[in-house]
Each structure stands twice: as structure tokens, then as C-alpha cells.
JSON list of C-alpha atoms in Angstrom, two decimals:
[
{"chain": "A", "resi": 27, "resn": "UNK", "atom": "CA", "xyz": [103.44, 106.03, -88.63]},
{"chain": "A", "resi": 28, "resn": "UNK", "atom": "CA", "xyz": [100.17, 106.07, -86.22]},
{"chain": "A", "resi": 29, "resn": "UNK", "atom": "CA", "xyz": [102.32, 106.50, -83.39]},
{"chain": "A", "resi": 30, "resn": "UNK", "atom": "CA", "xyz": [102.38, 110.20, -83.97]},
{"chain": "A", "resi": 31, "resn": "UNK", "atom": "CA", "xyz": [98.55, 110.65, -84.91]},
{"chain": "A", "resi": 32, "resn": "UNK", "atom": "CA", "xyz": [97.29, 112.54, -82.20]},
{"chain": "A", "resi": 33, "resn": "UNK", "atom": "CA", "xyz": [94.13, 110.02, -81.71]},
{"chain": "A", "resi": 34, "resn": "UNK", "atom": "CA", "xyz": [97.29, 107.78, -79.19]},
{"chain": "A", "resi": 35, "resn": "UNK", "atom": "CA", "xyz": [97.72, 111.07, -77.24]},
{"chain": "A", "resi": 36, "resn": "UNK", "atom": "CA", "xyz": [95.83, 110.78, -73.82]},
{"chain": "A", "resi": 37, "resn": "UNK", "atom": "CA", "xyz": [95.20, 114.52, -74.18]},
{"chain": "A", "resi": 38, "resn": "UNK", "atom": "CA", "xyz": [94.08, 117.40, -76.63]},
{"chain": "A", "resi": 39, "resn": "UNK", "atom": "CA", "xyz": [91.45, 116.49, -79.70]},
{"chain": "A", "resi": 40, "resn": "UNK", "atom": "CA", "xyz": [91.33, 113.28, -81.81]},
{"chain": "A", "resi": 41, "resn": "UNK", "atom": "CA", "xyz": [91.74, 112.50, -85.55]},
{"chain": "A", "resi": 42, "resn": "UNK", "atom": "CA", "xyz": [88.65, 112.55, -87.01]},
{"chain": "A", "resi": 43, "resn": "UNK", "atom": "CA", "xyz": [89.25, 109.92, -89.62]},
{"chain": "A", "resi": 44, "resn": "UNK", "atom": "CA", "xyz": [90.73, 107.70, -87.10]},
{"chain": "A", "resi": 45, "resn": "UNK", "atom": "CA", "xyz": [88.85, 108.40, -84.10]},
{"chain": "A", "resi": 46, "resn": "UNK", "atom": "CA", "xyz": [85.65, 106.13, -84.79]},
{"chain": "A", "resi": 47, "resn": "UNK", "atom": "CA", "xyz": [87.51, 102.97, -85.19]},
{"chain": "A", "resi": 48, "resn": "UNK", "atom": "CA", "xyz": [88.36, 100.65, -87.84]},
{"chain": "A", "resi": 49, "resn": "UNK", "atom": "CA", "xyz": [84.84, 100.86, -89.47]},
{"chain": "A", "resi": 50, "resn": "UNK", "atom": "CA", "xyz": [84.44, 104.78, -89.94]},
{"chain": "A", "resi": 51, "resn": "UNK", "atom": "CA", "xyz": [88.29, 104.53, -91.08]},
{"chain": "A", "resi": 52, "resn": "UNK", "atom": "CA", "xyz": [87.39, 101.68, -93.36]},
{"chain": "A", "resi": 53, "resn": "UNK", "atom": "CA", "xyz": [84.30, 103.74, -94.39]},
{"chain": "A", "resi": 54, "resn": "UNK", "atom": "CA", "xyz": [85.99, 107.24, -94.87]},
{"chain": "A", "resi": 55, "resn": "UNK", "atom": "CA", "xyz": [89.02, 105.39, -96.84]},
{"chain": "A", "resi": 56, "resn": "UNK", "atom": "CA", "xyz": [86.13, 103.67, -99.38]},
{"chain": "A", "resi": 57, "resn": "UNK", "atom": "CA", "xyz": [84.86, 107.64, -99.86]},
{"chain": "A", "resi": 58, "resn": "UNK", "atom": "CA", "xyz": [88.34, 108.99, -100.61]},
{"chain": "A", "resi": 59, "resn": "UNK", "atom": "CA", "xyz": [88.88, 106.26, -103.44]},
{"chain": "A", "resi": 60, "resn": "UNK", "atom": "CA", "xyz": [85.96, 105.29, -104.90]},
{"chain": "A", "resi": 61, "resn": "UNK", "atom": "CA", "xyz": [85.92, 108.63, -106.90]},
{"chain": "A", "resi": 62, "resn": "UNK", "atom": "CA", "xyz": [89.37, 107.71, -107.84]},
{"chain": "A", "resi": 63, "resn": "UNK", "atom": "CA", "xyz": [88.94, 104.06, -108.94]},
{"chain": "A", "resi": 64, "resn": "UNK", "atom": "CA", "xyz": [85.28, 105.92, -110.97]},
{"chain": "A", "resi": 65, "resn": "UNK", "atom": "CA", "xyz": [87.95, 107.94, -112.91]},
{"chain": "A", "resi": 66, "resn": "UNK", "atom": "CA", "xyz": [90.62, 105.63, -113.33]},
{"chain": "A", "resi": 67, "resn": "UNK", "atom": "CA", "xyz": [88.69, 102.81, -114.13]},
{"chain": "A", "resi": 68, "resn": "UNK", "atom": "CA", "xyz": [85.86, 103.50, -115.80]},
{"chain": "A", "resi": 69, "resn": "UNK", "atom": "CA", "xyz": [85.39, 103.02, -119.69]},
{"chain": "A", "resi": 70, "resn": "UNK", "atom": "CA", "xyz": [85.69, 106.77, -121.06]},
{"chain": "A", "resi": 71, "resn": "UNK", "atom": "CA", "xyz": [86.48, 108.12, -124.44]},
{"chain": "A", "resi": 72, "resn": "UNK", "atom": "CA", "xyz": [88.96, 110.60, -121.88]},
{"chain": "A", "resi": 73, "resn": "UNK", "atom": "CA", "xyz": [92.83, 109.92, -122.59]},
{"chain": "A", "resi": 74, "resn": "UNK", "atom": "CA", "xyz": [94.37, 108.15, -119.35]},
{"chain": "A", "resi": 75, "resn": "UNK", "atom": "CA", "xyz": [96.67, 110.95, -118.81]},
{"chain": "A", "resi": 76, "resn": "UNK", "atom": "CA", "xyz": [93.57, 113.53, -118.13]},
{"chain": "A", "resi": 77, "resn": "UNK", "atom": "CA", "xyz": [91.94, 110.90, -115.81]},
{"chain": "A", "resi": 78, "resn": "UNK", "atom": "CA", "xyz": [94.82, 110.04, -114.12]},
{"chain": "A", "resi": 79, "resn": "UNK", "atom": "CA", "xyz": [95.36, 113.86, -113.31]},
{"chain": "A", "resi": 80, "resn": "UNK", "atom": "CA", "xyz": [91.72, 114.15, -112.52]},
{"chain": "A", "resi": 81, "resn": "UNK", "atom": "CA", "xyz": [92.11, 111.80, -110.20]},
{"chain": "A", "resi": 82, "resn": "UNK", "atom": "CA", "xyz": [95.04, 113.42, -108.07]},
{"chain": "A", "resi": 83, "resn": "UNK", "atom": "CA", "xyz": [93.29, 116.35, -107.74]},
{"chain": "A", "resi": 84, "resn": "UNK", "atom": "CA", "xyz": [89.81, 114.69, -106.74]},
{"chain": "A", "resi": 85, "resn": "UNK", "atom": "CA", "xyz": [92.09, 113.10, -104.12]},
{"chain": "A", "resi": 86, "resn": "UNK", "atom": "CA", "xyz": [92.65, 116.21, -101.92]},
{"chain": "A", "resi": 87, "resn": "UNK", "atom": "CA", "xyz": [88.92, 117.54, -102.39]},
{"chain": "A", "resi": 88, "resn": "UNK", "atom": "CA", "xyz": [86.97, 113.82, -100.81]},
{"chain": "A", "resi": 89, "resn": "UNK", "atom": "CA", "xyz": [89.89, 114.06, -97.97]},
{"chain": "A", "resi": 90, "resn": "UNK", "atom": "CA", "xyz": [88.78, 117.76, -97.04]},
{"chain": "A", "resi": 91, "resn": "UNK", "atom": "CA", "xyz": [85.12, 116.82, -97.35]},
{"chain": "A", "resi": 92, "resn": "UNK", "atom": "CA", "xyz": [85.59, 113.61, -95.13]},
{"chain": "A", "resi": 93, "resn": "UNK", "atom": "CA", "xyz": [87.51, 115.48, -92.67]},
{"chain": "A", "resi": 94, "resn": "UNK", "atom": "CA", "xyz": [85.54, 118.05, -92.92]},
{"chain": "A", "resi": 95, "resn": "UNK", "atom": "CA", "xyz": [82.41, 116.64, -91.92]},
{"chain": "A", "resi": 96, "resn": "UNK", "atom": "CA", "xyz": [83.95, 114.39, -89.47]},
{"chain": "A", "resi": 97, "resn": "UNK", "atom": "CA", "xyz": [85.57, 117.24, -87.93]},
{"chain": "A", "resi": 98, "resn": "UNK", "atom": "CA", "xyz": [82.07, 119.05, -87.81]},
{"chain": "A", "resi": 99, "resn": "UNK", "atom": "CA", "xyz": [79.92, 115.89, -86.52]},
{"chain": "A", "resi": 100, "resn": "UNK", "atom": "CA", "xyz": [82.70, 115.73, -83.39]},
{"chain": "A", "resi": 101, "resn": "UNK", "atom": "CA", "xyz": [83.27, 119.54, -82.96]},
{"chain": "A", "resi": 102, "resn": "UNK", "atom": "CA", "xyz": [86.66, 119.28, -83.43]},
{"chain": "A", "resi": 103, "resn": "UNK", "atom": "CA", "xyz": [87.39, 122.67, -83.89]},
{"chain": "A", "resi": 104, "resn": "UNK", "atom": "CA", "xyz": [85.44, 124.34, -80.68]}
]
């Protein structure tokens, strides 16, 4: 599936989750789940069915966050 991120293309912008290496990947990857596993996992008195929908929709929010700060810090969009 990489084969079609952009970050192989010799021209036009890189992914910024993917551009840094395997580090910042391994790093942004660790901020996408942990607030999953925190929800998932954690002792709560909330039924699983609420934290398990809690955490698909924190899912989505730590992706945009991650991406977009990365996509700030390397000006992706200018």
C-alpha cells in the first residue's frame, strides 16, 4: 500500500506522517492510539459499548491533529 503514498514520488509534497522516517512515524502512530488504548483499556464505571464508540471517534480527531501539525511544522500546504 506505500507504493502509492506520495512521500515515493520524486516530485510534488511529502506525507507528513511518513516523511520523517520510521521514528516520527513510530512517534505519530503512539499519539493516534494511546488515546484509544486510555479509553479502551482503562478501568471505568463507562459500559464498553460507549468507550468503544468513544474511541472511533477520538481516532479521526489525534489523526487531524498529528497531520495537522506535521503538515504546519513542514509547510505543506504553501
Amino acid at each position: 500500500m506505500d507504493q502509492h503514498c506520495n512521500v515515493h514520488h520524486a516530485t510534488g509534497k511529502h506525507c507528513p506522517f511518513c516523511a520523517h522516517g520510521a521514528s516520527a512515524y513510530a512517534l505519530v502512530l503512539f499519539l493516534i492510539l494511546t488515546p484509544q488504548a486510555l479509553l479502551s483499556w482503562w478501568p471505568s464505571r463507562w459500559d464498553w459499548r460507549f468507550r468503544f464508540i468513544l474511541a472511533l471517534l477520538v481516532f479521526p480527531v489525534t489523526a487531524g491533529i498529528s497531520a495537522g501539525v506535521l503538515g504546519w511544522l513542514d509547510g505543506y500546504w504553501k
